[in-house]
Tab-separated table of C-alpha atoms in Angstrom:
chain	number	residue	atom	x	y	z
E	9	MET	CA	92.102	-141.034	10.788
E	10	ASN	CA	94.287	-138.661	9.095
E	11	CYS	CA	92.346	-135.311	8.055
E	12	ARG	CA	92.046	-131.818	9.215
E	13	LEU	CA	89.652	-131.251	12.056
E	14	GLY	CA	87.428	-129.056	10.141
E	15	ALA	CA	87.164	-131.590	7.270
E	16	CYS	CA	86.558	-134.439	9.858
E	17	SER	CA	83.897	-132.569	11.646
E	18	LEU	CA	82.056	-131.866	8.238
E	19	LEU	CA	82.293	-135.309	7.203
E	20	LEU	CA	80.838	-136.483	10.879
E	21	LEU	CA	78.127	-133.935	10.681
E	22	ILE	CA	77.177	-135.127	7.035
E	23	ALA	CA	77.132	-138.785	8.324
E	24	THR	CA	75.261	-138.029	11.372
E	25	HIS	CA	72.611	-136.188	9.463
E	26	ALA	CA	72.356	-138.994	6.765
E	27	THR	CA	71.840	-141.401	9.615
E	28	ALA	CA	69.219	-139.433	11.510
E	29	ALA	CA	67.385	-138.350	8.272
E	30	PRO	CA	63.861	-139.633	8.322
E	31	VAL	CA	63.258	-142.437	5.803
E	32	CYS	CA	59.936	-142.110	3.632
E	33	HIS	CA	60.022	-145.277	1.938
E	34	PHE	CA	56.737	-147.117	1.198
E	35	ASP	CA	56.651	-150.603	-0.199
E	36	ALA	CA	54.122	-151.750	-2.629
E	37	GLN	CA	52.033	-154.532	-1.091
E	38	VAL	CA	49.643	-156.911	-3.229
E	39	ARG	CA	46.106	-157.308	-1.639
E	40	GLY	CA	45.096	-160.219	0.251
E	41	ASP	CA	42.744	-162.916	-0.497
E	42	GLN	CA	39.874	-160.378	-0.266
E	43	ARG	CA	37.992	-162.636	2.455
E	44	ILE	CA	37.580	-162.798	6.355
E	45	GLY	CA	36.476	-165.939	7.201
E	46	LYS	CA	33.277	-167.367	5.675
E	47	TRP	CA	30.818	-164.499	5.296
E	48	ILE	CA	33.072	-161.239	4.790
E	49	ASN	CA	34.260	-160.560	1.332
E	50	HIS	CA	35.126	-157.680	-1.004
E	51	SER	CA	31.372	-156.717	-1.595
E	52	ASN	CA	30.399	-156.403	2.067
E	53	TRP	CA	33.624	-155.895	4.082
E	54	LEU	CA	32.646	-152.030	4.845
E	55	SER	CA	29.153	-152.840	5.977
E	56	GLY	CA	28.463	-151.288	9.632
E	57	GLU	CA	28.516	-154.996	10.904
E	58	HIS	CA	31.835	-155.850	9.904
E	59	LEU	CA	33.574	-152.671	10.805
E	60	ARG	CA	35.589	-153.963	13.694
E	61	LEU	CA	36.980	-156.670	11.901
E	62	ALA	CA	37.384	-154.863	8.502
E	63	LEU	CA	38.844	-151.606	9.410
E	64	THR	CA	42.189	-153.234	10.744
E	65	ALA	CA	42.337	-155.479	7.431
E	66	GLY	CA	42.096	-152.989	4.566
E	67	SER	CA	45.266	-154.634	2.902
E	68	THR	CA	43.360	-158.079	2.714
E	69	PHE	CA	41.006	-156.340	0.332
E	70	MET	CA	43.010	-153.746	-1.412
E	71	PRO	CA	46.361	-152.876	-2.726
E	72	SER	CA	48.423	-150.886	-0.413
E	73	LEU	CA	51.540	-149.155	0.365
E	74	ARG	CA	53.530	-149.897	3.672
E	75	LEU	CA	56.130	-147.873	5.607
E	76	THR	CA	57.792	-149.833	8.429
E	77	PRO	CA	59.744	-147.516	10.983
E	78	GLY	CA	63.438	-148.067	11.051
E	79	LYS	CA	63.752	-147.252	14.831
E	80	PRO	CA	60.185	-147.604	16.317
E	81	THR	CA	59.737	-144.927	19.201
E	82	PRO	CA	57.211	-146.241	21.939
E	83	LEU	CA	55.471	-143.635	23.880
E	84	ARG	CA	56.858	-142.536	27.292
E	85	SER	CA	54.681	-142.949	30.335
E	86	ALA	CA	53.253	-139.987	32.292
E	87	GLY	CA	54.355	-141.481	35.306
E	88	ARG	CA	50.760	-142.048	36.539
E	89	LYS	CA	47.950	-143.886	34.862
E	90	LEU	CA	44.391	-142.511	34.949
E	91	ASP	CA	41.720	-145.112	35.395
E	92	VAL	CA	39.208	-143.915	32.853
E	93	ASP	CA	36.517	-146.598	33.525
E	94	LYS	CA	35.808	-145.311	36.987
E	95	ILE	CA	35.442	-141.497	36.182
E	96	LYS	CA	31.948	-140.272	37.086
E	97	VAL	CA	29.908	-138.674	34.311
E	98	SER	CA	26.238	-137.970	33.471
E	99	ASP	CA	24.918	-139.973	30.460
E	100	PRO	CA	23.708	-137.306	27.854
E	101	LEU	CA	21.207	-139.649	26.660
E	102	ASP	CA	19.092	-140.066	29.853
E	103	GLY	CA	20.611	-138.052	32.375
E	104	SER	CA	21.578	-141.102	34.537
E	105	ALA	CA	24.907	-141.245	36.709
E	106	ARG	CA	27.372	-143.330	34.837
E	107	ASN	CA	31.004	-144.081	34.414
E	108	LEU	CA	33.182	-143.335	31.587
E	109	GLY	CA	33.423	-147.013	31.056
E	110	PHE	CA	29.850	-147.227	30.513
E	111	LEU	CA	29.937	-144.342	27.857
E	112	LEU	CA	32.891	-145.956	26.159
E	113	ASP	CA	31.344	-149.447	25.691
E	114	SER	CA	27.681	-148.827	25.443
E	115	ARG	CA	27.134	-145.320	23.949
E	116	LEU	CA	30.176	-144.946	21.855
E	117	GLN	CA	31.056	-148.586	21.205
E	118	ALA	CA	34.507	-147.602	21.601
E	119	ASP	CA	37.307	-150.010	20.682
E	120	GLY	CA	40.450	-148.221	21.654
E	121	LEU	CA	41.358	-145.091	23.556
E	122	VAL	CA	44.845	-143.304	24.182
E	123	VAL	CA	45.220	-140.395	26.213
E	124	LEU	CA	48.443	-138.008	26.337
E	125	GLN	CA	49.165	-135.288	28.427
E	126	ASN	CA	52.533	-133.232	27.822
E	127	GLY	CA	53.302	-136.000	24.888
E	128	ARG	CA	53.062	-138.950	27.533
E	129	LEU	CA	50.922	-141.803	27.699
E	130	LEU	CA	48.223	-141.028	30.576
E	131	ALA	CA	45.813	-143.872	29.676
E	132	GLU	CA	45.178	-146.492	27.190
E	133	ARG	CA	42.562	-148.858	26.767
E	134	TYR	CA	41.601	-151.609	24.022
E	135	ARG	CA	38.282	-153.597	23.412
E	136	ASN	CA	36.600	-155.823	20.859
E	137	GLY	CA	39.833	-157.428	19.295
E	138	LEU	CA	41.751	-154.056	18.761
E	139	ARG	CA	45.345	-154.431	19.595
E	140	ALA	CA	47.921	-151.500	20.181
E	141	ASP	CA	49.839	-152.476	16.881
E	142	ASP	CA	46.593	-152.587	14.589
E	143	GLN	CA	46.661	-150.248	11.772
E	144	ARG	CA	43.106	-149.114	11.318
E	145	LEU	CA	41.544	-147.198	8.506
E	146	LEU	CA	40.791	-143.589	9.073
E	147	LEU	CA	38.285	-143.353	6.159
E	148	GLN	CA	36.565	-140.059	6.511
E	149	ALA	CA	38.838	-138.855	9.370
E	150	ASN	CA	41.805	-138.457	6.967
E	151	ARG	CA	39.981	-135.723	4.964
E	152	PRO	CA	40.923	-133.116	7.834
E	153	ILE	CA	44.615	-134.412	7.562
E	154	LEU	CA	44.524	-133.827	3.843
E	155	ASN	CA	43.237	-130.247	4.373
E	156	LEU	CA	46.347	-129.886	6.714
E	157	LEU	CA	48.782	-130.928	3.979
E	158	GLY	CA	47.050	-128.404	1.619
E	159	ALA	CA	47.397	-125.652	4.117
E	160	ILE	CA	51.035	-126.620	4.480
E	161	SER	CA	51.242	-126.473	0.578
E	162	VAL	CA	49.698	-123.052	0.531
E	163	SER	CA	52.260	-121.874	3.206
E	164	GLN	CA	55.111	-123.275	1.137
E	165	GLY	CA	53.961	-121.757	-2.118
E	166	LYS	CA	53.156	-125.008	-3.921
E	167	LEU	CA	49.309	-123.970	-3.816
E	168	SER	CA	47.822	-120.599	-4.294
E	169	ALA	CA	44.560	-120.302	-2.147
E	170	ASP	CA	42.471	-118.392	-4.644
E	171	ARG	CA	43.565	-120.160	-7.815
E	172	SER	CA	41.414	-122.455	-9.668
E	173	LEU	CA	42.296	-126.337	-9.337
E	174	THR	CA	42.484	-126.715	-13.153
E	175	ARG	CA	45.662	-124.519	-12.758
E	176	TYR	CA	47.499	-127.393	-11.022
E	177	LEU	CA	45.287	-130.150	-12.820
E	178	PRO	CA	45.510	-129.598	-16.487
E	179	THR	CA	43.971	-133.103	-17.154
E	180	MET	CA	40.817	-131.370	-15.736
E	181	SER	CA	40.870	-128.210	-17.700
E	182	ASN	CA	37.811	-129.519	-19.673
E	183	GLN	CA	35.807	-129.502	-16.386
E	184	GLY	CA	33.747	-126.309	-16.289
E	185	GLY	CA	32.674	-126.810	-12.840
E	186	LEU	CA	36.162	-127.040	-11.579
E	187	ARG	CA	37.114	-123.840	-13.375
E	188	ARG	CA	35.045	-122.088	-10.977
E	189	LEU	CA	36.331	-123.969	-7.827
E	190	SER	CA	39.365	-122.512	-5.908
E	191	VAL	CA	41.759	-124.064	-3.848
E	192	GLN	CA	40.563	-122.397	-0.620
E	193	ARG	CA	36.917	-123.366	-1.120
E	194	LEU	CA	38.045	-126.967	-1.476
E	195	LEU	CA	40.285	-126.941	1.567
E	196	ASP	CA	37.357	-125.241	3.639
E	197	SER	CA	35.466	-128.497	3.278
E	198	ASN	CA	31.923	-126.461	3.877
E	199	ASP	CA	30.823	-127.343	0.658
E	200	ALA	CA	30.430	-130.728	-1.366
E	201	THR	CA	29.242	-131.845	-4.549
E	202	ASN	CA	25.747	-133.394	-4.441
E	203	TRP	CA	26.572	-137.025	-5.851
E	204	SER	CA	23.871	-139.453	-6.471
E	205	ASN	CA	23.977	-142.972	-5.012
E	206	GLU	CA	24.799	-144.480	-8.371
E	207	GLU	CA	27.913	-142.055	-8.965
E	208	LEU	CA	28.992	-142.666	-5.495
E	209	ALA	CA	28.825	-146.658	-6.135
E	210	SER	CA	30.687	-146.198	-9.264
E	211	TRP	CA	33.385	-144.189	-7.754
E	212	ARG	CA	33.769	-146.741	-4.845
E	213	GLU	CA	34.141	-149.424	-7.831
E	214	ALA	CA	36.756	-147.298	-9.480
E	215	ALA	CA	38.624	-146.826	-6.368
E	216	GLY	CA	38.424	-150.262	-5.517
E	217	TRP	CA	36.619	-150.140	-2.015
E	218	ILE	CA	33.992	-152.452	-3.525
E	219	LYS	CA	34.136	-155.026	-5.884
E	220	GLY	CA	32.846	-154.084	-9.508
E	221	GLY	CA	33.067	-154.468	-13.167
E	222	THR	CA	34.872	-151.322	-13.933
E	223	ASP	CA	38.205	-151.249	-15.769
E	224	ILE	CA	38.994	-147.604	-14.939
E	225	ASP	CA	41.067	-146.253	-12.013
E	226	VAL	CA	39.993	-143.530	-9.570
E	227	ARG	CA	41.639	-140.547	-11.454
E	228	ALA	CA	40.425	-141.712	-14.815
E	229	TRP	CA	36.783	-141.737	-13.184
E	230	LEU	CA	37.323	-138.111	-11.820
E	231	ALA	CA	38.562	-136.894	-15.170
E	232	MET	CA	35.491	-138.242	-17.159
E	233	PRO	CA	33.763	-135.442	-19.268
E	234	GLY	CA	31.010	-133.641	-17.496
E	235	ARG	CA	31.904	-135.201	-14.123
E	236	TRP	CA	32.076	-131.855	-12.324
E	237	ASP	CA	29.150	-130.122	-14.045
E	238	PHE	CA	27.102	-130.146	-10.758
E	239	PRO	CA	27.276	-127.352	-8.413
E	240	MET	CA	28.704	-127.645	-4.923
E	241	GLU	CA	26.151	-127.412	-1.818
E	242	ASN	CA	26.793	-126.151	1.602
E	243	ARG	CA	27.291	-128.469	4.198
E	244	LYS	CA	28.583	-126.777	6.981
E	245	LEU	CA	26.184	-128.087	9.779
E	246	SER	CA	26.714	-131.892	8.683
E	247	ALA	CA	29.416	-133.988	8.434
E	248	LEU	CA	30.627	-134.703	4.813
E	249	PRO	CA	30.527	-138.107	3.790
E	250	ALA	CA	33.479	-139.843	1.955
E	251	SER	CA	33.097	-138.777	-1.556
E	252	PRO	CA	35.002	-138.184	-4.894
E	253	ASP	CA	35.795	-134.487	-3.684
E	254	ASP	CA	38.153	-136.200	-1.426
E	255	ASP	CA	40.092	-137.917	-3.902
E	256	LEU	CA	40.156	-134.820	-6.005
E	257	LEU	CA	41.962	-133.230	-3.215
E	258	ALA	CA	44.422	-136.072	-3.014
E	259	TRP	CA	45.052	-135.615	-6.467
E	260	LEU	CA	45.746	-131.901	-6.352
E	261	LEU	CA	48.145	-132.398	-3.341
E	262	ALA	CA	50.215	-135.030	-5.415
E	263	GLU	CA	50.361	-132.704	-8.470
E	264	SER	CA	51.182	-129.496	-6.979
E	265	ASN	CA	53.764	-131.113	-4.679
E	266	LYS	CA	55.210	-133.227	-7.367
E	267	MET	CA	55.358	-136.417	-5.321
E	268	PRO	CA	52.920	-139.340	-4.328
E	269	LEU	CA	50.459	-138.341	-1.669
E	270	SER	CA	52.054	-140.939	0.832
E	271	GLN	CA	55.325	-139.482	0.253
E	272	LEU	CA	54.065	-135.918	0.936
E	273	PHE	CA	52.334	-136.979	4.071
E	274	CYS	CA	55.617	-138.771	5.411
E	275	GLU	CA	57.808	-135.790	4.648
E	276	GLN	CA	55.461	-133.234	6.173
E	277	LEU	CA	53.745	-134.939	9.124
E	278	LEU	CA	54.716	-138.640	9.525
E	279	SER	CA	58.487	-138.082	9.918
E	280	ARG	CA	57.783	-135.560	12.662
E	281	ILE	CA	56.039	-137.707	14.998
E	282	ASP	CA	58.273	-140.867	14.949
E	283	PRO	CA	55.666	-143.390	14.396
E	284	GLU	CA	55.821	-146.561	16.707
E	285	HIS	CA	54.021	-148.933	14.240
E	286	PRO	CA	54.102	-149.683	10.456
E	287	VAL	CA	51.779	-147.199	8.470
E	288	GLN	CA	49.650	-148.389	5.545
E	289	TRP	CA	47.877	-146.560	2.676
E	290	MET	CA	45.338	-148.162	0.468
E	291	THR	CA	45.471	-147.710	-3.293
E	292	ASP	CA	43.730	-148.173	-6.410
E	293	GLU	CA	44.803	-150.788	-8.998
E	294	ARG	CA	47.188	-148.340	-10.384
E	295	GLY	CA	48.981	-147.883	-7.140
E	296	ILE	CA	47.543	-144.245	-6.475
E	297	GLU	CA	46.693	-143.604	-2.824
E	298	LEU	CA	43.165	-143.145	-2.068
E	299	ALA	CA	41.963	-140.329	0.146
E	300	GLY	CA	40.395	-142.451	2.865
E	301	GLY	CA	43.009	-144.941	2.719
E	302	LEU	CA	45.457	-144.058	5.335
E	303	ALA	CA	45.747	-146.556	8.314
E	304	LEU	CA	47.449	-145.931	11.530
E	305	SER	CA	47.751	-147.608	14.896
E	306	LEU	CA	45.882	-145.567	17.643
E	307	ARG	CA	49.205	-144.561	19.161
E	308	ASP	CA	50.365	-143.113	16.103
E	309	PHE	CA	46.798	-141.450	15.279
E	310	SER	CA	47.439	-139.805	18.758
E	311	ARG	CA	50.916	-138.442	17.948
E	312	LEU	CA	49.176	-136.440	14.975
E	313	GLY	CA	47.053	-134.749	17.602
E	314	GLN	CA	50.575	-134.064	19.656
E	315	LEU	CA	51.962	-132.853	16.448
E	316	LEU	CA	49.263	-130.061	16.143
E	317	LEU	CA	49.305	-129.353	19.996
E	318	ASP	CA	53.063	-128.658	19.715
E	319	ALA	CA	53.006	-126.618	16.711
E	320	ARG	CA	51.263	-123.759	18.537
E	321	SER	CA	54.123	-123.621	21.150
E	322	SER	CA	57.107	-124.342	19.051
E	323	ARG	CA	56.253	-123.041	15.334
E	324	THR	CA	59.863	-122.617	14.345
E	325	ARG	CA	60.324	-126.402	14.347
E	326	SER	CA	56.928	-127.267	12.836
E	327	ARG	CA	55.659	-127.557	9.166
E	328	VAL	CA	52.279	-126.551	10.245
E	329	PRO	CA	51.405	-123.048	9.644
E	330	GLY	CA	50.735	-120.691	12.594
E	331	TRP	CA	47.877	-119.206	10.833
E	332	PHE	CA	46.267	-122.774	10.476
E	333	ILE	CA	46.374	-123.360	14.266
E	334	GLU	CA	45.066	-119.880	15.082
E	335	THR	CA	42.244	-120.246	12.830
E	336	LEU	CA	41.190	-123.707	14.259
E	337	THR	CA	41.373	-122.118	18.056
E	338	ALA	CA	39.889	-118.567	17.395
E	339	SER	CA	36.697	-117.966	19.077
E	340	SER	CA	33.487	-118.261	17.079
E	341	GLY	CA	31.174	-115.446	16.213
E	342	ILE	CA	28.119	-114.812	18.235
E	343	ARG	CA	25.871	-115.674	15.266
E	344	SER	CA	27.701	-118.945	14.345
E	345	PRO	CA	25.385	-121.853	13.601
E	346	GLN	CA	25.125	-124.646	16.177
E	347	LEU	CA	26.310	-127.898	15.426
E	348	PRO	CA	23.628	-130.326	16.985
E	349	GLY	CA	24.950	-132.337	19.785
E	350	LEU	CA	27.988	-129.983	20.610
E	351	ALA	CA	28.358	-126.989	22.750
E	352	ARG	CA	27.321	-123.536	21.264
E	353	GLY	CA	29.975	-121.895	19.413
E	354	SER	CA	31.278	-125.271	17.833
E	355	GLU	CA	31.942	-125.045	14.234
E	356	ARG	CA	33.617	-126.883	11.376
E	357	ARG	CA	36.985	-125.306	9.940
E	358	TYR	CA	39.106	-127.056	7.241
E	359	GLY	CA	37.390	-130.312	8.359
E	360	PHE	CA	38.194	-130.169	12.086
E	361	VAL	CA	35.661	-128.929	14.645
E	362	HIS	CA	36.385	-125.841	16.690
E	363	LEU	CA	34.714	-126.629	20.090
E	364	GLY	CA	32.603	-124.284	21.750
E	365	GLY	CA	32.762	-123.827	25.512
E	366	ASP	CA	36.251	-123.755	27.226
E	367	PRO	CA	38.584	-122.063	24.768
E	368	ASN	CA	41.358	-123.412	22.656
E	369	ARG	CA	39.876	-126.795	22.040
E	370	VAL	CA	39.809	-128.560	18.640
E	371	ALA	CA	38.433	-132.077	17.556
E	372	LEU	CA	39.063	-134.098	14.357
E	373	ILE	CA	35.789	-136.135	14.043
E	374	GLY	CA	35.807	-139.034	11.681
E	375	ALA	CA	32.968	-141.586	10.892
E	376	HIS	CA	31.335	-143.686	13.608
E	377	GLY	CA	32.722	-141.679	16.409
E	378	SER	CA	36.340	-142.157	15.556
E	379	SER	CA	38.119	-138.906	16.860
E	380	LEU	CA	41.049	-136.802	17.839
E	381	TYR	CA	40.352	-134.170	20.712
E	382	ILE	CA	43.287	-131.510	21.350
E	383	ASP	CA	43.025	-129.278	24.320
E	384	PHE	CA	45.924	-126.791	23.801
E	385	ASP	CA	45.456	-125.150	27.231
E	386	ARG	CA	45.532	-128.519	29.157
E	387	ARG	CA	48.090	-129.999	26.712
E	388	LEU	CA	45.907	-132.955	26.321
E	389	VAL	CA	45.240	-135.296	23.391
E	390	ILE	CA	42.453	-137.863	23.357
E	391	ALA	CA	42.583	-140.271	20.424
E	392	LEU	CA	39.593	-142.832	19.926
E	393	TYR	CA	38.686	-145.490	17.594
E	394	ALA	CA	35.037	-146.479	17.764
E	395	SER	CA	32.248	-148.352	15.849
E	396	HIS	CA	29.394	-146.414	16.762
E	397	PRO	CA	26.323	-147.396	14.479
E	398	ALA	CA	25.852	-144.033	13.121
E	399	VAL	CA	28.521	-142.256	10.700
E	400	GLU	CA	27.672	-138.923	12.846
E	401	SER	CA	24.592	-138.134	14.851
E	402	PRO	CA	23.807	-135.557	17.599
E	403	THR	CA	23.505	-137.971	20.393
E	404	GLN	CA	26.909	-139.388	19.237
E	405	LEU	CA	28.487	-135.934	19.035
E	406	ALA	CA	26.883	-135.029	22.669
E	407	THR	CA	28.326	-138.179	24.305
E	408	LEU	CA	31.740	-137.383	22.700
E	409	GLU	CA	31.684	-133.843	24.315
E	410	GLN	CA	30.727	-135.301	27.649
E	411	PHE	CA	33.307	-137.800	27.322
E	412	TRP	CA	35.894	-135.153	26.425
E	413	ASN	CA	34.960	-132.738	29.099
E	414	ALA	CA	34.837	-135.379	31.802
E	415	LEU	CA	38.207	-136.904	30.822
E	416	ALA	CA	40.008	-133.513	30.629
E	417	ARG	CA	38.575	-132.384	34.086
E	418	SER	CA	39.913	-135.777	35.481
E	419	ALA	CA	43.512	-135.555	33.773
E	420	THR	CA	44.298	-131.950	35.003
E	421	PRO	CA	42.328	-128.664	36.111
E	422	ARG	CA	42.482	-126.026	33.472
E	423	ARG	CA	45.504	-123.638	33.911
């Protein structure tokens, strides 16, 4: 090659960067035939009895976007395997001596478990038909991830925490209730609109979660006159159910960053974790990403926890703001209200849960026991997909707490 050394070096640098640059390209996918077998259809696929089958089959019932990793990166082994099933534990329901295998199968109805220590695979377990490469819908567990994207947007100047939502969503300027709602209050996730059952059913139809006769898309539903005239209520002690508030946040993120939500998620988070398996995002009929529509393999779900863990020790390389991690891990006040089932001092922050007891522990708790536990001191991540019959309950949370504590003690002593 006949060129000067400096020019050649520059060309090589550009070529190398182009090759290594993360590709955030999602392909639109048409929905499948909207049936699983003889009895599961678009009207009942998300009922409790069908969760194990349905949560890995979102694209059968809904349009979706799909990203296939160019160079899948398998998790590296920790060099030793932790036999989770044999770890001794006290059953929080009746006080009996059990092992973790019993708690996982009988109490949490766990379908999959991945444990990382220092970013390496320490334990992995699958049951009830779940496979390592299955992409499973996160549903409510995606709301804290959207809140994290909101915090990143604030840190990057795309959003101002104290501004009204209508500043970024001019289409909603006629909604009096939203003019009084700040970005910060929406991201805090301590308050929620008190939607009626009829309104929730109508929203699910517009989004495409259930079959219905509506012809409007989810954003048209959100923008209907008078839709946000109801005041928000404090729900800090209870899990927030999936609701139109989530899709309002999804719309806010897309508009303020001037890109589709899936693209924003990929550029800020997904491209940083080197996903091993394809990623899917369910959409409405217009191709708009739904707030609860992200579907990840369990291994890639665990990598999001590792991303948060690493953000605290290497902030210069992370998009996650340092103040966000410090907010999640900061000790609770003496008079903090208790979350039934969890240790005293546990409280919800940005949709995550700051855990009481041992310091520097955080959990993302989704519906039916699916969760992501992060222990910053032990550098431990525990990702769980479960099908517990309750969306959330004190006994479910108490079992998760006992499970996390026993597994953490067995994985490594606290530093």
